[in-house]
Short mmCIF file of C-alpha atoms and ligand atoms in Angstrom, two decimals:
data_model
loop_
_atom_site.label_atom_id
_atom_site.label_comp_id
_atom_site.label_asym_id
_atom_site.label_seq_id
_atom_site.Cartn_x
_atom_site.Cartn_y
_atom_site.Cartn_z
CA UNK A 806 -25.02 21.55 7.21
CA UNK A 807 -25.40 18.21 5.44
CA UNK A 808 -22.69 15.57 5.21
CA UNK A 809 -19.60 15.82 7.42
CA UNK A 810 -18.91 13.87 10.57
CA UNK A 811 -21.59 15.16 12.94
CA UNK A 812 -25.38 15.48 12.86
CA UNK A 813 -27.07 18.57 14.29
CA UNK A 814 -29.52 16.31 16.12
CA UNK A 815 -26.73 14.68 18.16
CA UNK A 816 -24.66 11.52 17.82
CA UNK A 817 -24.76 8.07 19.44
CA UNK A 818 -22.14 7.96 22.18
CA UNK A 819 -20.48 4.99 20.50
CA UNK A 820 -21.05 2.17 18.07
CA UNK A 821 -22.67 -0.06 20.71
CA UNK A 822 -25.30 2.51 21.49
CA UNK A 823 -26.18 2.57 17.82
CA UNK A 824 -26.47 -1.23 17.95
CA UNK A 825 -28.77 -0.94 20.99
CA UNK A 826 -30.83 1.86 19.45
CA UNK A 827 -31.23 0.17 16.08
CA UNK A 828 -31.95 -3.17 17.76
CA UNK A 829 -34.40 -1.25 19.95
CA UNK A 830 -36.10 0.02 16.82
CA UNK A 831 -36.07 -3.39 15.17
CA UNK A 832 -37.19 -5.48 18.13
CA UNK A 833 -40.79 -4.62 18.88
CA UNK A 834 -44.39 -5.65 18.41
CA UNK A 835 -43.24 -7.01 15.05
CA UNK A 836 -41.21 -9.69 16.82
CA UNK A 837 -43.36 -10.56 19.82
CA UNK A 838 -46.93 -9.91 18.65
CA UNK A 839 -46.85 -10.12 14.88
CA UNK A 840 -44.18 -12.71 14.06
CA UNK A 841 -45.81 -15.56 16.04
CA UNK A 842 -49.27 -14.85 14.64
CA UNK A 843 -48.10 -14.68 11.04
CA UNK A 844 -46.12 -17.89 11.56
CA UNK A 845 -49.29 -19.43 13.01
CA UNK A 846 -51.42 -18.26 10.10
CA UNK A 847 -48.90 -19.52 7.55
CA UNK A 848 -48.50 -22.99 8.97
CA UNK A 849 -45.18 -22.76 10.83
CA UNK A 850 -41.72 -23.96 9.80
CA UNK A 851 -41.59 -23.32 6.07
CA UNK A 852 -42.68 -19.73 6.62
CA UNK A 853 -39.95 -19.27 9.21
CA UNK A 854 -37.35 -20.40 6.65
CA UNK A 855 -38.72 -17.99 4.03
CA UNK A 856 -38.56 -15.20 6.56
CA UNK A 857 -34.96 -16.00 7.48
CA UNK A 858 -34.00 -16.00 3.80
CA UNK A 859 -35.65 -12.59 3.34
CA UNK A 860 -33.80 -11.21 6.37
CA UNK A 861 -30.41 -12.44 5.15
CA UNK A 862 -30.67 -11.75 1.43
CA UNK A 863 -32.82 -8.64 1.38
CA UNK A 864 -32.98 -7.21 4.90
CA UNK A 865 -29.27 -7.08 5.74
CA UNK A 866 -28.15 -5.42 2.46
CA UNK A 867 -31.00 -2.89 2.61
CA UNK A 868 -30.23 -2.08 6.22
CA UNK A 869 -26.61 -1.50 5.20
CA UNK A 870 -27.81 0.74 2.37
CA UNK A 871 -29.90 2.80 4.82
CA UNK A 872 -26.97 3.28 7.20
CA UNK A 873 -24.61 4.18 4.33
CA UNK A 874 -27.02 6.80 2.98
CA UNK A 875 -27.89 8.17 6.42
CA UNK A 876 -24.30 8.46 7.56
CA UNK A 877 -23.26 10.05 4.27
CA UNK A 878 -25.96 12.74 4.50
CA UNK A 879 -26.16 13.16 8.31
CA UNK A 880 -29.66 14.68 8.16
CA UNK A 881 -33.28 13.57 8.12
CA UNK A 882 -33.94 11.14 5.24
CA UNK A 883 -35.63 13.83 3.11
CA UNK A 884 -32.77 16.31 3.46
CA UNK A 885 -30.16 13.58 3.22
CA UNK A 886 -31.63 12.56 -0.13
CA UNK A 887 -31.78 16.20 -1.29
CA UNK A 888 -28.15 16.70 -0.31
CA UNK A 889 -26.90 13.54 -2.02
CA UNK A 890 -28.97 14.22 -5.15
CA UNK A 891 -27.45 17.68 -5.45
CA UNK A 892 -23.95 16.57 -4.69
CA UNK A 893 -23.99 13.73 -7.23
CA UNK A 894 -26.30 15.31 -9.81
CA UNK A 895 -29.10 12.76 -9.60
CA UNK A 896 -32.80 13.07 -10.34
CA UNK A 897 -34.87 14.94 -7.71
CA UNK A 898 -37.37 12.06 -7.94
CA UNK A 899 -35.19 10.13 -5.47
CA UNK A 900 -36.47 12.46 -2.71
CA UNK A 901 -39.70 10.48 -2.91
CA UNK A 902 -37.93 7.82 -0.85
CA UNK A 903 -37.88 10.30 2.02
CA UNK A 904 -41.48 11.41 1.58
CA UNK A 905 -42.89 7.92 1.29
CA UNK A 906 -41.05 7.12 4.52
CA UNK A 907 -42.75 10.01 6.28
CA UNK A 908 -46.19 8.81 5.14
CA UNK A 909 -45.40 5.22 6.14
CA UNK A 910 -44.11 6.46 9.50
CA UNK A 911 -47.33 8.29 10.33
CA UNK A 912 -49.44 5.28 9.38
CA UNK A 913 -47.29 2.78 11.28
CA UNK A 914 -46.98 4.93 14.39
CA UNK A 915 -50.73 5.52 14.40
CA UNK A 916 -51.65 1.85 14.73
CA UNK A 917 -48.49 0.76 16.55
CA UNK A 918 -49.35 2.93 19.53
CA UNK A 919 -52.88 1.50 19.71
CA UNK A 920 -51.63 -2.11 19.85
CA UNK A 921 -48.87 -1.18 22.31
CA UNK A 922 -51.63 0.33 24.47
CA UNK A 923 -53.26 -3.10 24.59
CA UNK A 924 -50.04 -4.46 26.10
CA UNK A 925 -50.20 -1.78 28.82
CA UNK A 926 -53.78 -2.83 29.57
CA UNK A 927 -52.68 -6.44 29.92
CA UNK A 928 -49.87 -5.54 32.34
CA UNK A 929 -52.62 -4.25 34.60
CA UNK A 930 -54.88 -7.23 34.00
CA UNK A 931 -52.17 -9.80 34.64
CA UNK A 932 -50.73 -7.91 37.58
CA UNK A 933 -54.09 -7.60 39.32
CA UNK A 934 -54.64 -11.35 39.08
CA UNK A 935 -57.86 -10.80 37.12
CA UNK A 936 -56.89 -13.54 34.67
CA UNK A 937 -56.05 -16.20 37.22
CA UNK A 938 -57.79 -19.44 36.37
CA UNK A 939 -59.92 -18.03 33.54
CA UNK A 940 -61.33 -20.32 30.86
CA UNK A 941 -60.63 -19.89 27.15
CA UNK A 942 -64.08 -18.34 26.70
CA UNK A 943 -63.45 -15.87 29.52
CA UNK A 944 -60.05 -14.82 28.15
CA UNK A 945 -61.64 -14.36 24.77
CA UNK A 946 -64.45 -12.32 26.28
CA UNK A 947 -62.09 -10.08 28.17
CA UNK A 948 -60.26 -9.27 24.94
CA UNK A 949 -63.36 -8.76 22.81
CA UNK A 950 -65.06 -6.65 25.50
CA UNK A 951 -61.91 -4.57 25.69
CA UNK A 952 -61.82 -4.09 21.91
CA UNK A 953 -65.50 -3.20 21.84
CA UNK A 954 -64.95 -0.24 24.16
CA UNK A 955 -63.33 2.61 22.19
CA UNK A 956 -62.84 4.73 25.33
CA UNK A 957 -60.66 2.05 26.91
CA UNK A 958 -58.61 1.74 23.74
CA UNK A 959 -58.25 5.50 23.50
CA UNK A 960 -57.15 5.74 27.11
CA UNK A 961 -54.29 3.24 26.65
CA UNK A 962 -53.41 4.62 23.21
CA UNK A 963 -53.11 8.11 24.71
CA UNK A 964 -50.97 6.88 27.59
CA UNK A 965 -48.57 5.08 25.29
CA UNK A 966 -48.39 8.02 22.89
CA UNK A 967 -47.63 10.38 25.77
CA UNK A 968 -44.77 8.13 26.93
CA UNK A 969 -43.40 7.97 23.39
CA UNK A 970 -43.57 11.74 22.87
CA UNK A 971 -41.93 12.30 26.25
CA UNK A 972 -38.92 10.16 25.37
CA UNK A 973 -38.58 11.57 21.84
CA UNK A 974 -38.71 15.16 23.17
CA UNK A 975 -35.65 14.58 25.31
CA UNK A 976 -33.45 14.23 22.24
CA UNK A 977 -31.10 11.66 20.77
CA UNK A 978 -28.82 11.30 23.80
CA UNK A 979 -31.11 12.26 26.69
CA UNK A 980 -34.17 10.49 25.31
CA UNK A 981 -33.52 7.78 22.76
CA UNK A 982 -30.18 6.63 24.10
CA UNK A 983 -31.19 6.63 27.75
CA UNK A 984 -34.30 4.61 26.95
CA UNK A 985 -32.47 1.89 25.03
CA UNK A 986 -29.66 1.70 27.60
CA UNK A 987 -32.17 0.52 30.20
CA UNK A 988 -34.91 -1.16 28.22
CA UNK A 989 -32.91 -3.32 25.84
CA UNK A 990 -30.87 -5.25 28.43
CA UNK A 991 -34.04 -5.66 30.52
CA UNK A 992 -35.82 -7.03 27.48
CA UNK A 993 -33.12 -9.58 26.68
CA UNK A 994 -33.06 -10.72 30.30
CA UNK A 995 -36.84 -11.10 30.49
CA UNK A 996 -36.84 -13.04 27.25
CA UNK A 997 -34.31 -15.52 28.61
CA UNK A 998 -36.40 -15.99 31.78
CA UNK A 999 -39.54 -16.67 29.73
CA UNK A 1000 -37.71 -19.03 27.42
CA UNK A 1001 -36.51 -21.00 30.42
CA UNK A 1002 -40.11 -21.14 31.60
CA UNK A 1003 -41.42 -22.31 28.21
CA UNK A 1004 -38.84 -25.11 28.16
CA UNK A 1005 -40.42 -26.64 31.24
CA UNK A 1006 -43.83 -26.93 29.56
CA UNK A 1007 -45.28 -30.17 28.17
CA UNK A 1008 -45.88 -28.51 24.80
CA UNK A 1009 -42.23 -27.42 24.40
CA UNK A 1010 -41.19 -30.02 21.82
CA UNK A 1011 -44.43 -29.64 19.87
CA UNK A 1012 -43.87 -25.89 19.79
CA UNK A 1013 -40.30 -26.30 18.57
CA UNK A 1014 -41.47 -28.77 15.98
CA UNK A 1015 -44.14 -26.38 14.74
CA UNK A 1016 -41.60 -23.57 14.37
CA UNK A 1017 -39.02 -25.60 12.48
CA UNK A 1018 -40.77 -28.34 10.53
CA UNK A 1019 -40.42 -28.22 6.76
CA UNK A 1020 -43.92 -28.31 5.37
CA UNK A 1021 -43.55 -26.63 2.02
CA UNK A 1022 -47.17 -27.10 1.03
CA UNK A 1023 -48.11 -23.93 2.91
CA UNK A 1024 -45.94 -21.72 0.70
CA UNK A 1025 -48.02 -19.48 -1.56
CA UNK A 1026 -47.13 -16.19 -3.30
CA UNK A 1027 -49.04 -14.43 -0.53
CA UNK A 1028 -47.03 -16.22 2.13
CA UNK A 1029 -43.84 -15.11 0.40
CA UNK A 1030 -45.06 -11.51 0.32
CA UNK A 1031 -46.04 -11.77 3.98
CA UNK A 1032 -42.53 -13.07 4.82
CA UNK A 1033 -40.93 -10.26 2.85
CA UNK A 1034 -43.21 -7.62 4.39
CA UNK A 1035 -42.48 -8.98 7.84
CA UNK A 1036 -38.73 -8.87 7.17
CA UNK A 1037 -39.01 -5.15 6.32
CA UNK A 1038 -41.31 -4.36 9.21
CA UNK A 1039 -39.32 -6.24 11.81
CA UNK A 1040 -36.00 -4.67 10.78
CA UNK A 1041 -37.64 -1.19 10.57
CA UNK A 1042 -36.60 -0.94 6.92
CA UNK A 1043 -37.96 0.86 3.89
CA UNK A 1044 -39.16 4.06 5.55
CA UNK A 1045 -35.99 5.80 6.62
CA UNK A 1046 -36.03 5.00 10.35
CA UNK A 1047 -32.67 3.25 10.16
CA UNK A 1048 -31.48 5.93 7.72
CA UNK A 1049 -32.35 8.57 10.30
CA UNK A 1050 -30.57 6.61 13.06
CA UNK A 1051 -27.68 6.04 10.64
CA UNK A 1052 -27.15 9.80 10.48
CA UNK A 1053 -26.10 9.71 14.14
CA UNK A 1054 -23.56 6.86 13.76
CA UNK A 1055 -19.91 7.74 14.41
CA UNK A 1056 -17.80 7.62 11.24
CA UNK A 1057 -15.48 4.99 12.68
CA UNK A 1058 -18.14 2.25 13.17
CA UNK A 1059 -18.05 -0.68 10.75
CA UNK A 1060 -21.37 -0.85 8.95
CA UNK A 1061 -21.28 -4.49 7.93
CA UNK A 1062 -20.58 -5.96 11.36
CA UNK A 1063 -22.90 -3.52 13.12
CA UNK A 1064 -25.83 -4.29 10.83
CA UNK A 1065 -25.23 -8.03 11.05
CA UNK A 1066 -25.37 -7.88 14.84
CA UNK A 1067 -28.61 -5.88 14.74
CA UNK A 1068 -30.27 -8.30 12.32
CA UNK A 1069 -29.13 -11.27 14.42
CA UNK A 1070 -30.48 -9.78 17.64
CA UNK A 1071 -33.80 -9.04 15.97
CA UNK A 1072 -34.06 -12.54 14.55
CA UNK A 1073 -33.15 -14.15 17.87
CA UNK A 1074 -35.90 -12.24 19.66
CA UNK A 1075 -38.52 -13.18 17.04
CA UNK A 1076 -37.57 -16.87 17.20
CA UNK A 1077 -37.51 -16.72 21.00
CA UNK A 1078 -40.98 -15.13 21.02
CA UNK A 1079 -42.27 -18.00 18.87
CA UNK A 1080 -40.56 -20.49 21.17
CA UNK A 1081 -42.29 -18.92 24.17
CA UNK A 1082 -45.75 -18.60 22.62
CA UNK A 1083 -46.20 -21.88 20.71
CA UNK A 1084 -45.32 -24.23 23.58
CA UNK A 1085 -47.94 -22.36 25.63
CA UNK A 1086 -50.43 -22.76 22.80
CA UNK A 1087 -49.79 -26.51 22.49
CA UNK A 1088 -49.67 -27.13 26.23
CA UNK A 1089 -53.18 -25.72 26.45
CA UNK A 1090 -54.55 -27.29 23.28
CA UNK A 1091 -55.19 -23.88 21.71
CA UNK A 1092 -55.34 -22.73 18.07
CA UNK A 1093 -52.14 -21.62 16.29
CA UNK A 1094 -53.90 -19.65 13.54
CA UNK A 1095 -55.67 -17.11 15.73
CA UNK A 1096 -54.49 -13.97 13.95
CA UNK A 1097 -53.77 -10.73 15.81
CA UNK A 1098 -55.51 -12.02 18.94
CA UNK A 1099 -52.92 -14.82 19.40
CA UNK A 1100 -50.82 -12.98 21.93
CA UNK A 1101 -53.65 -11.18 23.68
CA UNK A 1102 -55.96 -14.16 24.15
CA UNK A 1103 -53.85 -17.28 24.37
CA UNK A 1104 -50.95 -15.88 26.33
CA UNK A 1105 -53.03 -14.41 29.18
CA UNK A 1106 -55.16 -17.54 29.23
CA UNK A 1107 -52.14 -19.80 29.41
CA UNK A 1108 -50.45 -17.75 32.10
CA UNK A 1109 -53.72 -17.56 34.00
CA UNK A 1110 -53.73 -21.36 34.26
CA UNK A 1111 -50.12 -21.86 35.31
CA UNK A 1112 -48.37 -21.65 38.66
CA UNK A 1113 -46.86 -18.16 39.09
CA UNK A 1114 -48.73 -17.26 35.91
CA UNK A 1115 -49.69 -13.80 37.15
CA UNK A 1116 -46.03 -12.98 37.74
CA UNK A 1117 -44.76 -14.36 34.42
CA UNK A 1118 -47.71 -12.88 32.57
CA UNK A 1119 -46.97 -9.44 33.98
CA UNK A 1120 -43.32 -9.85 33.01
CA UNK A 1121 -44.36 -10.88 29.52
CA UNK A 1122 -46.47 -7.80 28.87
CA UNK A 1123 -43.86 -5.53 30.44
CA UNK A 1124 -41.42 -6.99 27.97
CA UNK A 1125 -43.78 -6.32 25.09
CA UNK A 1126 -44.20 -2.72 26.23
CA UNK A 1127 -40.43 -2.15 26.54
CA UNK A 1128 -39.91 -3.57 23.09
CA UNK A 1129 -42.72 -1.45 21.68
CA UNK A 1130 -41.56 1.85 23.13
CA UNK A 1131 -37.99 1.55 21.83
CA UNK A 1132 -39.52 0.94 18.38
CA UNK A 1133 -42.18 3.64 18.58
CA UNK A 1134 -39.57 6.30 19.32
CA UNK A 1135 -37.80 5.47 16.05
CA UNK A 1136 -40.85 5.48 13.79
CA UNK A 1137 -41.36 9.23 13.98
CA UNK A 1138 -37.67 10.15 13.79
CA UNK A 1139 -37.54 10.72 9.98
CA UNK A 1140 -40.47 13.19 10.04
CA UNK A 1141 -39.38 14.78 13.29
CA UNK A 1142 -35.79 15.40 12.20
CA UNK A 1143 -37.08 16.86 8.93
CA UNK A 1144 -39.40 19.39 10.56
CA UNK A 1145 -36.69 20.38 13.05
CA UNK A 1146 -34.29 21.01 10.16
CA UNK A 1147 -36.73 22.79 7.87
CA UNK A 1148 -38.24 25.16 10.41
CA UNK A 1149 -35.44 25.26 12.93
CA UNK A 1150 -38.12 24.14 15.36
CA UNK A 1151 -37.75 22.90 18.90
CA UNK A 1152 -37.60 19.11 19.05
CA UNK A 1153 -40.09 18.83 21.89
CA UNK A 1154 -42.69 21.00 20.12
CA UNK A 1155 -42.37 19.01 16.93
CA UNK A 1156 -42.65 15.76 18.88
CA UNK A 1157 -45.91 16.87 20.47
CA UNK A 1158 -47.37 18.04 17.15
CA UNK A 1159 -46.42 14.90 15.24
CA UNK A 1160 -47.63 12.76 18.13
CA UNK A 1161 -50.97 14.56 18.06
CA UNK A 1162 -51.42 14.06 14.30
CA UNK A 1163 -50.53 10.40 14.58
CA UNK A 1164 -52.85 10.00 17.57
CA UNK A 1165 -55.78 11.33 15.54
CA UNK A 1166 -54.90 8.97 12.69
CA UNK A 1167 -54.76 6.17 15.26
CA UNK A 1168 -58.45 6.66 16.03
CA UNK A 1169 -59.02 4.94 12.68
CA UNK A 1170 -57.42 1.83 14.16
CA UNK A 1171 -59.26 2.20 17.47
CA UNK A 1172 -62.61 2.34 15.65
CA UNK A 1173 -61.65 -0.57 13.37
CA UNK A 1174 -62.41 -2.84 16.34
CA UNK A 1175 -65.77 -1.34 17.25
CA UNK A 1176 -67.69 1.51 15.51
CA UNK A 1177 -66.06 0.96 12.11
CA UNK A 1178 -65.58 -2.81 12.30
CA UNK A 1179 -67.68 -3.21 9.16
CA UNK A 1180 -66.31 -0.22 7.24
CA UNK A 1181 -64.15 -1.33 4.32
CA UNK A 1182 -61.38 0.97 3.12
CA UNK A 1183 -60.25 0.50 -0.49
CA UNK A 1184 -60.94 -3.22 -0.50
CA UNK A 1185 -59.46 -3.86 2.95
CA UNK A 1186 -61.86 -5.08 5.67
CA UNK A 1187 -61.06 -2.22 8.11
CA UNK A 1188 -58.94 0.92 8.44
CA UNK A 1189 -56.44 -1.09 10.51
CA UNK A 1190 -56.12 -3.72 7.76
CA UNK A 1191 -55.74 -0.92 5.23
CA UNK A 1192 -52.96 0.76 7.23
CA UNK A 1193 -51.03 -2.49 7.73
CA UNK A 1194 -51.49 -3.53 4.10
CA UNK A 1195 -50.31 -0.21 2.67
CA UNK A 1196 -47.28 -0.05 4.95
CA UNK A 1197 -46.06 -3.67 5.24
CA UNK A 1198 -46.92 -4.89 1.80
CA UNK A 1199 -46.50 -1.77 -0.35
CA UNK A 1200 -44.63 1.22 1.09
CA UNK A 1201 -41.91 -0.61 3.03
CA UNK A 1202 -40.91 -3.13 0.32
CA UNK A 1203 -41.01 -0.51 -2.44
CA UNK A 1204 -39.21 2.06 -0.29
CA UNK A 1205 -36.58 -0.56 0.52
CA UNK A 1206 -36.20 -1.45 -3.14
CA UNK A 1207 -35.53 2.16 -4.13
CA UNK A 1208 -33.16 2.66 -1.21
CA UNK A 1209 -31.14 -0.35 -2.42
CA UNK A 1210 -31.18 0.93 -6.00
CA UNK A 1211 -30.03 4.36 -4.84
CA UNK A 1212 -27.14 2.93 -2.82
CA UNK A 1213 -26.31 0.45 -5.59
CA UNK A 1214 -26.43 2.75 -8.63
CA UNK A 1215 -26.96 6.42 -7.85
CA UNK A 1216 -24.28 6.80 -5.19
CA UNK A 1217 -20.75 6.70 -6.67
CA UNK A 1218 -18.82 3.51 -5.87
CA UNK A 1219 -16.13 5.55 -4.15
CA UNK A 1220 -18.63 6.98 -1.65
CA UNK A 1221 -20.09 3.58 -0.82
CA UNK A 1222 -16.60 2.08 -0.72
CA UNK A 1223 -15.37 4.60 1.80
CA UNK A 1224 -18.52 4.14 3.95
CA UNK A 1225 -18.01 0.37 3.95
CA UNK A 1226 -14.25 0.59 4.26
CA UNK A 1227 -13.84 -1.29 0.98
CA UNK A 1228 -11.19 -0.72 -1.64
CA UNK A 1229 -12.09 -0.93 -5.34
CA UNK A 1230 -12.08 -4.57 -6.38
CA UNK A 1231 -14.05 -7.78 -6.02
CA UNK A 1232 -15.76 -6.81 -2.74
CA UNK A 1233 -17.11 -3.65 -4.35
CA UNK A 1234 -18.50 -5.66 -7.24
CA UNK A 1235 -20.10 -8.20 -4.91
CA UNK A 1236 -21.71 -5.36 -2.95
CA UNK A 1237 -23.08 -3.80 -6.12
CA UNK A 1238 -24.45 -7.14 -7.22
CA UNK A 1239 -26.21 -7.82 -3.92
CA UNK A 1240 -27.46 -4.31 -3.15
CA UNK A 1241 -27.98 -3.01 -6.67
CA UNK A 1242 -29.35 -6.15 -8.34
CA UNK A 1243 -30.19 -9.11 -6.12
CA UNK A 1244 -32.04 -7.41 -3.25
CA UNK A 1245 -34.17 -5.05 -5.40
CA UNK A 1246 -34.92 -7.82 -7.90
CA UNK A 1247 -36.08 -10.11 -5.10
CA UNK A 1248 -38.43 -7.41 -3.79
CA UNK A 1249 -39.80 -6.75 -7.26
CA UNK A 1250 -40.38 -10.43 -8.09
CA UNK A 1251 -42.17 -11.10 -4.81
CA UNK A 1252 -44.20 -7.95 -5.21
CA UNK A 1253 -45.30 -8.72 -8.77
CA UNK A 1254 -45.92 -12.40 -8.02
CA UNK A 1255 -48.32 -11.57 -5.24
CA UNK A 1256 -50.01 -8.84 -7.26
CA UNK A 1257 -50.69 -11.12 -10.21
CA UNK A 1258 -50.31 -14.54 -8.56
N1 LIG B 922 -39.40 -2.96 13.76
C1 LIG B 922 -40.52 -2.66 14.60
C2 LIG B 922 -41.13 -3.93 15.11
O1 LIG B 922 -40.72 -5.02 14.70
O2 LIG B 922 -42.02 -3.87 15.93
C3 LIG B 922 -41.56 -1.83 13.90
C4 LIG B 922 -41.03 -0.65 13.15
C5 LIG B 922 -40.21 0.28 13.78
C6 LIG B 922 -41.32 -0.50 11.81
C7 LIG B 922 -39.68 1.35 13.07
C8 LIG B 922 -40.81 0.55 11.11
C9 LIG B 922 -40.00 1.47 11.74
F1 LIG B 922 -39.52 2.45 11.08
#
């Protein structure tokens, strides 16, 4: 049964568990691995400002739109859209939002699990003391040797996928909620410890300066698209993950305050990750624009050279793995909930099947670093680049744009008003302006500018 006050998949025990679960989905590799390296590639401060603007002006309203739609339909994104379309006599084409989310979910999960597997490998490496006192060349070698060995990558990918499937199988309360109850507080605590550590480093002020200086010369249309794409990725928006989680939110929770808290937590963790990584980079005279290797080469190297580095390094990669698993479990939720609904299937069986499909797709990413390193896919240097390009820069922004348009124009104002607890009047008009006009227009402009810029 669609709509109503309960979802058949279960409900978050209270509003705070939704905050933890959604923050768990949002805070992940996007914050700790990707955010610092994109900041590094785009020259620091000015990019950070762009990103913050995208989060506030586009991310928050679209996240609200996803929760509104999800809570109104109380099903998987595909069936929620079908239900709302039927109820309000809208075009069936809107269901494409749900389908594009499922495709994006498979692609993201497939590479996400591979990268998260690297973090598991580095827990072992740091913990065993293998990186103590290594030189930059040695740290670099360790990483490139690791990437060159597909069997190693497959081993860690498989382990991480198995952990993800295990948690998902246990259901919304037993699996998802239990995981975030433990992992999220641990993550925040570990982050504070590492931040305290970074503050003691010689490169602290240089790192802070790099993150917050205003050098606007590095702003290009591509940088703006990267900031926008990162805002969607980091908040888990545009593919229905938050919509799916929104279906399990109790009717009494306030959407605006809940979403604001989630976006703030996500932003704080990303900024904190930058403030941990860049001081390490500067203290050791390393490169900021290293790309995806930034975390996996410079961080182990830096920790390997510092007192108690093995301990802090292990903590760091544990933190990355916690963050990654609470995100990974959300990426498959839209597809999983849909199959469960359509075929009345057992959640655990569906989880295993979807995990297996995504694992196979993930081999494309595994081989992007060895066998297929030279194989271009549709103009992108590797399969991995193709998967990240299609998801971050195309499917998520466009999906988000249509979600905002749906919430802004296709859903009746009374429905949105009652979800937001707003009466007719100026607040309703402001909402419509932001969600129906401003946010989708911003996505479109950025998208077109980078396409033709
Ligand atoms: N937000 C996650 C991160 O920053 O790592 C990634 C993600 C999770 C993207 C869930 C999309 C999604 F649906």
